[in-house]
Amino acid sequence: MIASHKSSEKASAFALKELRLCAPLDAQLHLGEGSGALFMLPLLDMALEVYKTVPIFEKIGIEAYKPL
């Protein structure tokens, strides 16, 4: 389960806490028709695109980080 946003409704914070979820968006929405979830979809798409297209260090010739 992915929490899309924290609503301004009082039960939202309670539900997120009980489900042990953290919502990345807090736009104070209280429309009730799932608009917060629709805001989250483009963010997930962008994150997936970065994950799929950003090269790993080995492919671009950068030595992996080694802690001192």
C-alpha positions as MATLAB code, in Angstrom:
seq = 'MIASHKSSEKASAFALKELRLCAPLDAQLHLGEGSGALFMLPLLDMALEVYKTVPIFEKIGIEAYKPL';
ca = [
       0.000    0.000    0.000;
       1.255    3.464   -0.866;
      -0.044    6.493    0.981;
      -0.347    9.293   -1.537;
      -1.133   12.252    0.671;
      -2.141   13.407    4.115;
      -5.581   14.918    3.946;
      -6.697   17.840    6.076;
      -9.414   15.570    7.482;
      -8.754   14.589   11.111;
      -8.972   10.857   10.425;
      -6.212   11.026    7.816;
      -3.360   11.426   10.307;
      -4.870    8.721   12.518;
      -5.236    6.271    9.629;
      -1.686    6.886    8.402;
      -0.321    6.340   11.903;
      -2.296    3.120   12.397;
      -1.188    1.809    9.002;
       2.412    2.881    9.739;
       2.556    4.799    6.483;
       4.155    8.114    5.647;
       2.505   10.236    2.984;
       4.905   12.226    0.802;
       2.332   14.896   -0.047;
       0.582   17.203    2.392;
      -1.461   19.626    0.317;
      -4.272   20.081    2.855;
      -6.753   18.506    0.447;
     -10.194   17.466    1.624;
     -12.077   16.909   -1.578;
     -12.979   13.272   -0.929;
     -12.783   11.948   -4.465;
      -9.209   10.672   -4.532;
      -7.589   13.778   -5.995;
      -4.537   13.356   -3.753;
      -3.887    9.936   -5.267;
      -3.984   11.492   -8.730;
      -1.323   14.008   -7.682;
       0.916   11.125   -6.653;
       0.809    9.250   -9.969;
       3.072   11.637  -11.938;
       5.571   11.626   -9.057;
       5.718    7.827   -9.145;
       6.145    7.915  -12.923;
       9.033   10.383  -12.613;
      10.720    8.340   -9.887;
      10.457    5.194  -11.997;
      11.915    6.992  -15.017;
      14.909    8.152  -12.975;
      15.380    4.628  -11.619;
      15.284    3.136  -15.114;
      17.473    5.690  -16.911;
      20.147    6.932  -14.511;
      23.274    4.877  -15.152;
      25.033    3.041  -12.371;
      28.559    4.097  -11.386;
      30.208    1.102  -13.061;
      28.662    1.882  -16.451;
      29.924    5.476  -16.503;
      33.339    4.739  -15.060;
      32.966    6.182  -11.576;
      34.573    4.253   -8.766;
      32.113    3.142   -6.109;
      32.184    5.034   -2.806;
      34.358    3.430   -0.155;
      33.922    4.615    3.446;
      37.118    5.764    5.149;
];
